[in-house]
């Protein structure tokens, strides 16, 4: 690997500034295409063979203590009923259009208030970490929900490696901007690129992961390949897809849906059945595949792990 060889750079990822800028220049010139020729082999055979199209027989190869035992949403629904406005605004648009996205080579830039800024090839970004199947309830702000077996690793792994300074209070994320492949970016339905953010303690919470797969397989493009955020106690739009940049910042960063409609979509966006969306109730949800609606749970049922982060905050004001 030209930019960072797995064998000759330790996973502690010490990157002095000179090397960093050399890497940047290198990236800007010819290196990306050459490096991308290296196979991206994240997944073991064991993982792939554990996969089944009808989720009934699928079992996690790498279960985690955070997994819910609820019935999984079928793979077909997880991969054909999507929100990914870069590929269109209808639920079926992402699965129809996302094939246009080139995901190799892929780089992720880590910058801001950190001791170790760097630009990684995806493979090097992910390789040091143990992937787990994280079976999470997911609740969309539009009132539907799914149970999705993500494959990923804690965001805190990345944060520890970057070594944020005391000035880092929030983490900002950015999606790829490439309008010739993401045709949705050719119109102004949202301000591009899509951006999201978390407070540092939210980013460090063990439930917060970066996903590179689902159902034990590589992440489909419509679900945010090759790398997306998953924050199960927040509405789904916090789960920014196809991430190319992670920045450690001092102030609360802008978020795409808050920019679009600040009175409808707050920065925190914790699942809260007691705070209605201005145009609809959030008290109930429809689990995809079920007929009757079910009550929505505070923090999407993850209160034990996350409620303490918000003690003393008025969650109606900080919605
Ligand atoms: N990320 C980007 N870059 N663009 C988007 O339009 N949509 C968000 C979120 N991440 C979106 C995004 C919304 S509104 C939801 S509900 C989830 O992705 C949907 O994720 P899924 O399609 O994998 O279920």
Short mmCIF file of N, CA, C and O in Angstrom, two decimals, residues 141-194:
data_model
loop_
_atom_site.label_atom_id
_atom_site.label_comp_id
_atom_site.label_asym_id
_atom_site.label_seq_id
_atom_site.Cartn_x
_atom_site.Cartn_y
_atom_site.Cartn_z
N UNK A 141 -37.20 8.99 11.67
CA UNK A 141 -38.03 10.11 12.11
C UNK A 141 -39.39 10.11 11.40
O UNK A 141 -40.36 10.68 11.89
N UNK A 142 -39.47 9.41 10.25
CA UNK A 142 -40.72 9.36 9.50
C UNK A 142 -41.74 8.39 10.10
O UNK A 142 -42.86 8.31 9.61
N UNK A 143 -41.35 7.63 11.13
CA UNK A 143 -42.32 6.79 11.81
C UNK A 143 -42.24 5.30 11.51
O UNK A 143 -43.10 4.54 11.94
N UNK A 144 -41.20 4.87 10.82
CA UNK A 144 -41.01 3.43 10.60
C UNK A 144 -39.73 2.99 11.29
O UNK A 144 -38.85 3.81 11.62
N UNK A 145 -39.66 1.67 11.53
CA UNK A 145 -38.47 1.17 12.21
C UNK A 145 -38.07 -0.19 11.64
O UNK A 145 -38.86 -0.85 10.95
N UNK A 146 -36.85 -0.57 11.91
CA UNK A 146 -36.31 -1.86 11.45
C UNK A 146 -35.40 -2.41 12.54
O UNK A 146 -34.97 -1.67 13.43
N UNK A 147 -35.09 -3.71 12.45
CA UNK A 147 -34.04 -4.30 13.28
C UNK A 147 -32.95 -4.77 12.31
O UNK A 147 -33.20 -5.62 11.46
N UNK A 148 -31.77 -4.17 12.44
CA UNK A 148 -30.73 -4.38 11.42
C UNK A 148 -29.47 -4.95 12.07
O UNK A 148 -28.96 -4.39 13.03
N UNK A 149 -28.97 -6.08 11.53
CA UNK A 149 -27.69 -6.60 12.03
C UNK A 149 -26.52 -5.93 11.30
O UNK A 149 -26.08 -6.39 10.25
N UNK A 150 -26.05 -4.84 11.87
CA UNK A 150 -24.90 -4.15 11.29
C UNK A 150 -23.64 -4.95 11.55
O UNK A 150 -23.57 -5.73 12.50
N UNK A 151 -22.63 -4.71 10.75
CA UNK A 151 -21.30 -5.24 11.01
C UNK A 151 -20.39 -4.03 11.13
O UNK A 151 -20.31 -3.22 10.19
N UNK A 152 -19.77 -3.85 12.29
CA UNK A 152 -18.96 -2.65 12.45
C UNK A 152 -18.11 -2.68 13.69
O UNK A 152 -17.92 -3.73 14.30
N UNK A 153 -17.62 -1.52 14.04
CA UNK A 153 -16.72 -1.40 15.21
C UNK A 153 -17.00 -0.06 15.87
O UNK A 153 -17.51 0.87 15.24
N UNK A 154 -16.64 0.06 17.17
CA UNK A 154 -16.98 1.29 17.88
C UNK A 154 -16.28 2.52 17.29
O UNK A 154 -15.09 2.46 16.97
N UNK A 155 -17.03 3.60 17.17
CA UNK A 155 -16.42 4.87 16.75
C UNK A 155 -15.31 5.27 17.72
O UNK A 155 -14.33 5.91 17.35
N UNK A 156 -15.47 4.87 18.99
CA UNK A 156 -14.46 5.24 19.99
C UNK A 156 -13.07 4.70 19.62
O UNK A 156 -12.05 5.29 19.99
N UNK A 157 -13.01 3.59 18.88
CA UNK A 157 -11.69 3.08 18.44
C UNK A 157 -10.97 4.12 17.60
O UNK A 157 -9.76 4.35 17.75
N UNK A 158 -11.71 4.74 16.70
CA UNK A 158 -11.13 5.76 15.81
C UNK A 158 -10.73 6.99 16.62
O UNK A 158 -9.69 7.59 16.38
N UNK A 159 -11.59 7.34 17.57
CA UNK A 159 -11.34 8.55 18.36
C UNK A 159 -10.06 8.37 19.19
O UNK A 159 -9.21 9.25 19.24
N UNK A 160 -9.93 7.19 19.80
CA UNK A 160 -8.73 6.94 20.61
C UNK A 160 -7.48 7.01 19.74
O UNK A 160 -6.45 7.55 20.14
N UNK A 161 -7.56 6.47 18.54
CA UNK A 161 -6.39 6.48 17.66
C UNK A 161 -6.03 7.91 17.24
O UNK A 161 -4.86 8.25 17.09
N UNK A 162 -7.04 8.75 17.03
CA UNK A 162 -6.79 10.13 16.57
C UNK A 162 -6.23 11.01 17.69
O UNK A 162 -5.60 12.02 17.42
N UNK A 163 -6.49 10.63 18.94
CA UNK A 163 -6.03 11.41 20.09
C UNK A 163 -6.51 12.86 20.04
O UNK A 163 -5.71 13.78 19.84
N UNK A 164 -7.81 13.07 20.27
CA UNK A 164 -8.31 14.44 20.28
C UNK A 164 -7.70 15.26 21.41
O UNK A 164 -7.37 14.71 22.47
N UNK A 165 -7.55 16.55 21.18
CA UNK A 165 -7.06 17.44 22.22
C UNK A 165 -8.26 17.93 23.03
O UNK A 165 -9.41 17.68 22.67
N UNK A 166 -7.97 18.68 24.10
CA UNK A 166 -9.05 19.17 24.97
C UNK A 166 -9.99 20.10 24.21
O UNK A 166 -11.15 20.29 24.61
N UNK A 167 -9.53 20.65 23.11
CA UNK A 167 -10.37 21.58 22.33
C UNK A 167 -11.46 20.86 21.54
O UNK A 167 -12.39 21.48 21.03
N UNK A 168 -11.36 19.55 21.42
CA UNK A 168 -12.34 18.79 20.64
C UNK A 168 -13.58 18.51 21.48
O UNK A 168 -13.52 17.75 22.44
N UNK A 169 -14.69 19.13 21.13
CA UNK A 169 -15.93 18.96 21.91
C UNK A 169 -17.00 18.19 21.11
O UNK A 169 -17.93 17.64 21.68
N UNK A 170 -16.88 18.22 19.82
CA UNK A 170 -17.86 17.57 18.94
C UNK A 170 -17.11 16.84 17.81
O UNK A 170 -15.96 17.19 17.51
N UNK A 171 -17.80 15.88 17.21
CA UNK A 171 -17.24 15.20 16.03
C UNK A 171 -18.17 15.47 14.85
O UNK A 171 -19.38 15.26 14.95
N UNK A 172 -17.59 15.97 13.77
CA UNK A 172 -18.36 16.29 12.56
C UNK A 172 -18.04 15.27 11.47
O UNK A 172 -16.89 14.87 11.31
N UNK A 173 -19.07 14.87 10.74
CA UNK A 173 -18.91 13.85 9.69
C UNK A 173 -19.36 14.43 8.36
O UNK A 173 -20.31 15.22 8.30
N UNK A 174 -18.73 13.98 7.31
CA UNK A 174 -19.08 14.47 5.96
C UNK A 174 -19.16 13.32 4.98
O UNK A 174 -18.29 12.45 4.95
N UNK A 175 -20.19 13.36 4.15
CA UNK A 175 -20.38 12.36 3.08
C UNK A 175 -19.61 12.80 1.84
O UNK A 175 -19.35 14.00 1.64
N UNK A 176 -19.29 11.85 1.01
CA UNK A 176 -18.67 12.12 -0.29
C UNK A 176 -19.50 13.13 -1.10
O UNK A 176 -20.73 13.08 -1.08
N UNK A 177 -18.82 14.00 -1.82
CA UNK A 177 -19.51 14.86 -2.79
C UNK A 177 -19.01 14.48 -4.18
O UNK A 177 -17.85 14.72 -4.51
N UNK A 178 -19.85 13.85 -4.97
CA UNK A 178 -19.44 13.41 -6.30
C UNK A 178 -20.69 13.35 -7.19
O UNK A 178 -21.25 12.29 -7.47
N UNK A 179 -21.13 14.56 -7.64
CA UNK A 179 -22.43 14.64 -8.33
C UNK A 179 -22.54 13.79 -9.59
O UNK A 179 -23.65 13.43 -9.97
N UNK A 180 -21.41 13.48 -10.23
CA UNK A 180 -21.56 12.67 -11.46
C UNK A 180 -21.95 11.23 -11.15
O UNK A 180 -22.50 10.53 -11.99
N UNK A 181 -21.68 10.78 -9.92
CA UNK A 181 -22.13 9.43 -9.53
C UNK A 181 -23.35 9.49 -8.62
O UNK A 181 -24.15 8.57 -8.58
N UNK A 182 -23.44 10.58 -7.85
CA UNK A 182 -24.57 10.75 -6.93
C UNK A 182 -25.47 11.81 -7.55
O UNK A 182 -25.33 13.01 -7.27
N UNK A 183 -26.37 11.37 -8.42
CA UNK A 183 -27.10 12.35 -9.22
C UNK A 183 -28.00 13.26 -8.40
O UNK A 183 -28.33 14.35 -8.83
N UNK A 184 -28.39 12.81 -7.21
CA UNK A 184 -29.20 13.65 -6.34
C UNK A 184 -28.49 14.94 -5.98
O UNK A 184 -29.12 15.95 -5.65
N UNK A 185 -27.15 14.90 -6.04
CA UNK A 185 -26.38 16.10 -5.69
C UNK A 185 -26.42 17.14 -6.81
O UNK A 185 -25.88 18.23 -6.66
N UNK A 186 -27.04 16.78 -7.94
CA UNK A 186 -27.16 17.76 -9.03
C UNK A 186 -28.32 18.72 -8.81
O UNK A 186 -28.51 19.66 -9.55
N UNK A 187 -29.16 18.45 -7.80
CA UNK A 187 -30.17 19.44 -7.44
C UNK A 187 -30.01 19.82 -5.97
O UNK A 187 -29.24 19.22 -5.24
N UNK A 188 -30.77 20.84 -5.57
CA UNK A 188 -30.53 21.41 -4.24
C UNK A 188 -31.54 20.96 -3.20
O UNK A 188 -31.88 21.73 -2.31
N UNK A 189 -31.99 19.73 -3.28
CA UNK A 189 -32.96 19.27 -2.28
C UNK A 189 -32.39 19.40 -0.87
O UNK A 189 -33.09 19.78 0.06
N UNK A 190 -31.09 19.12 -0.72
CA UNK A 190 -30.35 19.41 0.52
C UNK A 190 -29.10 20.19 0.11
O UNK A 190 -28.71 20.18 -1.06
N UNK A 191 -28.47 20.81 1.11
CA UNK A 191 -27.18 21.44 0.84
C UNK A 191 -26.10 20.36 0.90
O UNK A 191 -26.01 19.62 1.88
N UNK A 192 -25.32 20.22 -0.17
CA UNK A 192 -24.32 19.15 -0.24
C UNK A 192 -22.94 19.64 0.12
O UNK A 192 -22.65 20.79 -0.14
N UNK A 193 -22.07 18.79 0.62
CA UNK A 193 -22.31 17.40 0.98
C UNK A 193 -23.13 17.27 2.26
O UNK A 193 -23.19 18.18 3.07
N UNK A 194 -23.74 16.10 2.42
CA UNK A 194 -24.49 15.76 3.64
C UNK A 194 -23.51 15.79 4.81
O UNK A 194 -22.39 15.28 4.72
#
